[in-house]
Amino acid sequence: MPTHIESDIVITGISGRLPESSNIEEFKENLMKGMDMVTEDERRWSLGIYGMPSRYGKIKDLGSFDASFFKVHPKQARVMDPQLRIMLEVTYEALIDAGVNPSTLKGSRTGVFIGVSSSDANNFWKRDANGLYIYRENFRPIK
């Protein structure tokens, strides 16, 4: 196994959604203030459902997404896995954070590598396949 790889890869931008924090800067501020970002409320699930602990970290504004900005049809946006919506937003934000104009990347040899471990939305959709828009099939996570 090689111990040294010569490469032109550079990671220069960052973005993210973290508990009670819309971005990395807000997360840092919350940490510095000593804010408890693990909360007990019913924003995501009813307390105690599925044996979940009563306190856990939750992302703010999970339902907000500017579909028109990303050129996603509103019907598509309604059934997209929230992880995909967030991924589009944070990828764009990380590029901006790096000082890159995203429009300059068209036609370039640029890669974005992302991993997802599970999809609560996909499990939910499996329960009501008849109520889905056909667009859902375009936005399934890679497994």
CSV table of C-alpha atoms in Angstrom, one decimal:
chain,number,residue,atom,x,y,z
A,1,MET,CA,0.0,0.0,0.0
A,2,PRO,CA,1.5,3.4,-1.0
A,3,THR,CA,2.4,5.7,1.9
A,4,HIS,CA,2.7,8.8,-0.2
A,5,ILE,CA,0.5,9.9,-3.1
A,6,GLU,CA,1.3,12.9,-5.2
A,7,SER,CA,-1.9,14.7,-6.1
A,8,ASP,CA,-3.4,18.1,-7.1
A,9,ILE,CA,-6.5,17.6,-4.9
A,10,VAL,CA,-7.3,20.5,-2.6
A,11,ILE,CA,-10.2,20.8,-0.2
A,12,THR,CA,-10.8,24.5,0.4
A,13,GLY,CA,-14.4,25.0,1.2
A,14,ILE,CA,-16.8,23.7,3.9
A,15,SER,CA,-20.5,23.7,4.6
A,16,GLY,CA,-22.9,21.7,6.7
A,17,ARG,CA,-26.1,21.3,8.5
A,18,LEU,CA,-25.7,20.3,12.2
A,19,PRO,CA,-28.0,20.1,15.2
A,20,GLU,CA,-29.7,23.5,15.8
A,21,SER,CA,-27.3,25.1,13.3
A,22,SER,CA,-28.1,26.2,9.8
A,23,ASN,CA,-24.4,26.3,8.9
A,24,ILE,CA,-20.9,25.7,10.2
A,25,GLU,CA,-20.5,29.2,11.6
A,26,GLU,CA,-23.7,29.0,13.6
A,27,PHE,CA,-22.6,25.6,14.9
A,28,LYS,CA,-19.3,27.1,16.1
A,29,GLU,CA,-21.2,30.0,17.8
A,30,ASN,CA,-23.5,27.5,19.5
A,31,LEU,CA,-20.6,25.5,20.8
A,32,MET,CA,-18.8,28.6,22.1
A,33,LYS,CA,-22.0,29.7,23.9
A,34,GLY,CA,-22.2,26.2,25.5
A,35,MET,CA,-25.6,25.7,23.9
A,36,ASP,CA,-27.2,22.3,24.3
A,37,MET,CA,-28.0,21.3,20.8
A,38,VAL,CA,-29.5,17.9,21.7
A,39,THR,CA,-33.2,18.8,22.3
A,40,GLU,CA,-36.4,17.1,23.5
A,41,ASP,CA,-39.2,18.1,21.2
A,42,GLU,CA,-41.5,16.7,18.5
A,43,ARG,CA,-40.2,18.5,15.5
A,44,ARG,CA,-39.3,15.2,13.8
A,45,TRP,CA,-41.0,12.4,15.6
A,46,SER,CA,-43.4,12.0,18.5
A,47,LEU,CA,-41.5,11.5,21.8
A,48,GLY,CA,-40.8,7.8,22.5
A,49,ILE,CA,-41.9,6.6,19.0
A,50,TYR,CA,-39.9,3.6,17.6
A,51,GLY,CA,-38.0,3.4,20.9
A,52,MET,CA,-36.1,6.6,20.0
A,53,PRO,CA,-34.5,8.5,22.9
A,54,SER,CA,-36.4,11.6,24.0
A,55,ARG,CA,-33.4,13.8,23.3
A,56,TYR,CA,-31.5,13.9,20.1
A,57,GLY,CA,-29.9,16.4,17.6
A,58,LYS,CA,-32.1,17.7,14.9
A,59,ILE,CA,-31.4,19.8,11.8
A,60,LYS,CA,-33.3,23.1,11.6
A,61,ASP,CA,-35.6,24.0,8.7
A,62,LEU,CA,-35.5,20.5,7.2
A,63,GLY,CA,-38.4,21.3,5.0
A,64,SER,CA,-37.0,24.5,3.4
A,65,PHE,CA,-35.5,24.2,0.0
A,66,ASP,CA,-35.3,26.7,-2.9
A,67,ALA,CA,-36.3,24.3,-5.7
A,68,SER,CA,-36.3,27.0,-8.4
A,69,PHE,CA,-32.7,28.0,-7.6
A,70,PHE,CA,-31.6,24.4,-8.2
A,71,LYS,CA,-33.9,24.1,-11.2
A,72,VAL,CA,-35.9,21.3,-9.6
A,73,HIS,CA,-39.6,21.0,-10.5
A,74,PRO,CA,-41.8,21.7,-7.4
A,75,LYS,CA,-43.4,18.2,-7.6
A,76,GLN,CA,-39.9,16.7,-7.7
A,77,ALA,CA,-38.8,18.8,-4.8
A,78,ARG,CA,-41.7,17.6,-2.6
A,79,VAL,CA,-40.7,13.9,-3.0
A,80,MET,CA,-36.9,14.3,-3.0
A,81,ASP,CA,-35.0,12.7,-0.1
A,82,PRO,CA,-34.2,15.6,2.3
A,83,GLN,CA,-30.6,14.4,2.3
A,84,LEU,CA,-30.5,15.2,-1.4
A,85,ARG,CA,-31.9,18.6,-1.0
A,86,ILE,CA,-29.4,19.4,1.8
A,87,MET,CA,-26.6,17.9,-0.3
A,88,LEU,CA,-27.4,20.3,-3.2
A,89,GLU,CA,-27.4,23.3,-0.8
A,90,VAL,CA,-24.2,22.4,1.1
A,91,THR,CA,-22.3,21.5,-2.0
A,92,TYR,CA,-23.1,24.9,-3.5
A,93,GLU,CA,-22.3,26.7,-0.2
A,94,ALA,CA,-18.9,24.8,0.1
A,95,LEU,CA,-18.0,26.0,-3.4
A,96,ILE,CA,-18.9,29.6,-2.5
A,97,ASP,CA,-16.9,29.2,0.7
A,98,ALA,CA,-13.9,28.0,-1.3
A,99,GLY,CA,-14.2,31.2,-3.5
A,100,VAL,CA,-15.3,29.2,-6.5
A,101,ASN,CA,-18.0,30.5,-8.8
A,102,PRO,CA,-20.0,27.3,-9.5
A,103,SER,CA,-20.8,28.4,-13.1
A,104,THR,CA,-17.0,28.2,-13.9
A,105,LEU,CA,-17.0,24.5,-13.2
A,106,LYS,CA,-19.2,23.5,-16.2
A,107,GLY,CA,-17.1,21.3,-18.5
A,108,SER,CA,-14.2,21.1,-16.0
A,109,ARG,CA,-12.8,17.9,-14.5
A,110,THR,CA,-14.2,18.5,-11.1
A,111,GLY,CA,-15.6,15.8,-8.8
A,112,VAL,CA,-17.8,15.9,-5.7
A,113,PHE,CA,-17.8,12.8,-3.6
A,114,ILE,CA,-20.5,12.2,-1.0
A,115,GLY,CA,-21.6,9.3,1.1
A,116,VAL,CA,-25.0,8.5,2.6
A,117,SER,CA,-25.6,5.7,5.1
A,118,SER,CA,-29.4,5.5,5.2
A,119,SER,CA,-32.6,7.1,4.0
A,120,ASP,CA,-35.5,7.6,6.3
A,121,ALA,CA,-37.4,9.2,3.4
A,122,ASN,CA,-36.9,6.2,1.2
A,123,ASN,CA,-38.3,3.9,3.9
A,124,PHE,CA,-41.3,6.2,4.3
A,125,TRP,CA,-42.0,6.2,0.6
A,126,LYS,CA,-41.9,2.4,0.4
A,127,ARG,CA,-45.0,2.3,2.7
A,128,ASP,CA,-47.1,4.4,0.2
A,129,ALA,CA,-45.8,3.6,-3.3
A,130,ASN,CA,-49.1,4.4,-4.9
A,131,GLY,CA,-49.1,8.0,-3.6
A,132,LEU,CA,-45.7,8.9,-5.1
A,133,TYR,CA,-44.9,11.1,-8.1
A,134,ILE,CA,-43.0,9.3,-10.8
A,135,TYR,CA,-40.1,11.8,-10.2
A,136,ARG,CA,-39.1,10.0,-7.0
A,137,GLU,CA,-37.2,7.4,-9.1
A,138,ASN,CA,-34.8,10.1,-10.3
A,139,PHE,CA,-33.6,10.9,-6.8
A,140,ARG,CA,-32.9,7.6,-5.0
A,141,PRO,CA,-29.8,7.5,-2.9
A,142,ILE,CA,-26.9,5.3,-4.1
A,143,LYS,CA,-26.7,2.2,-2.0
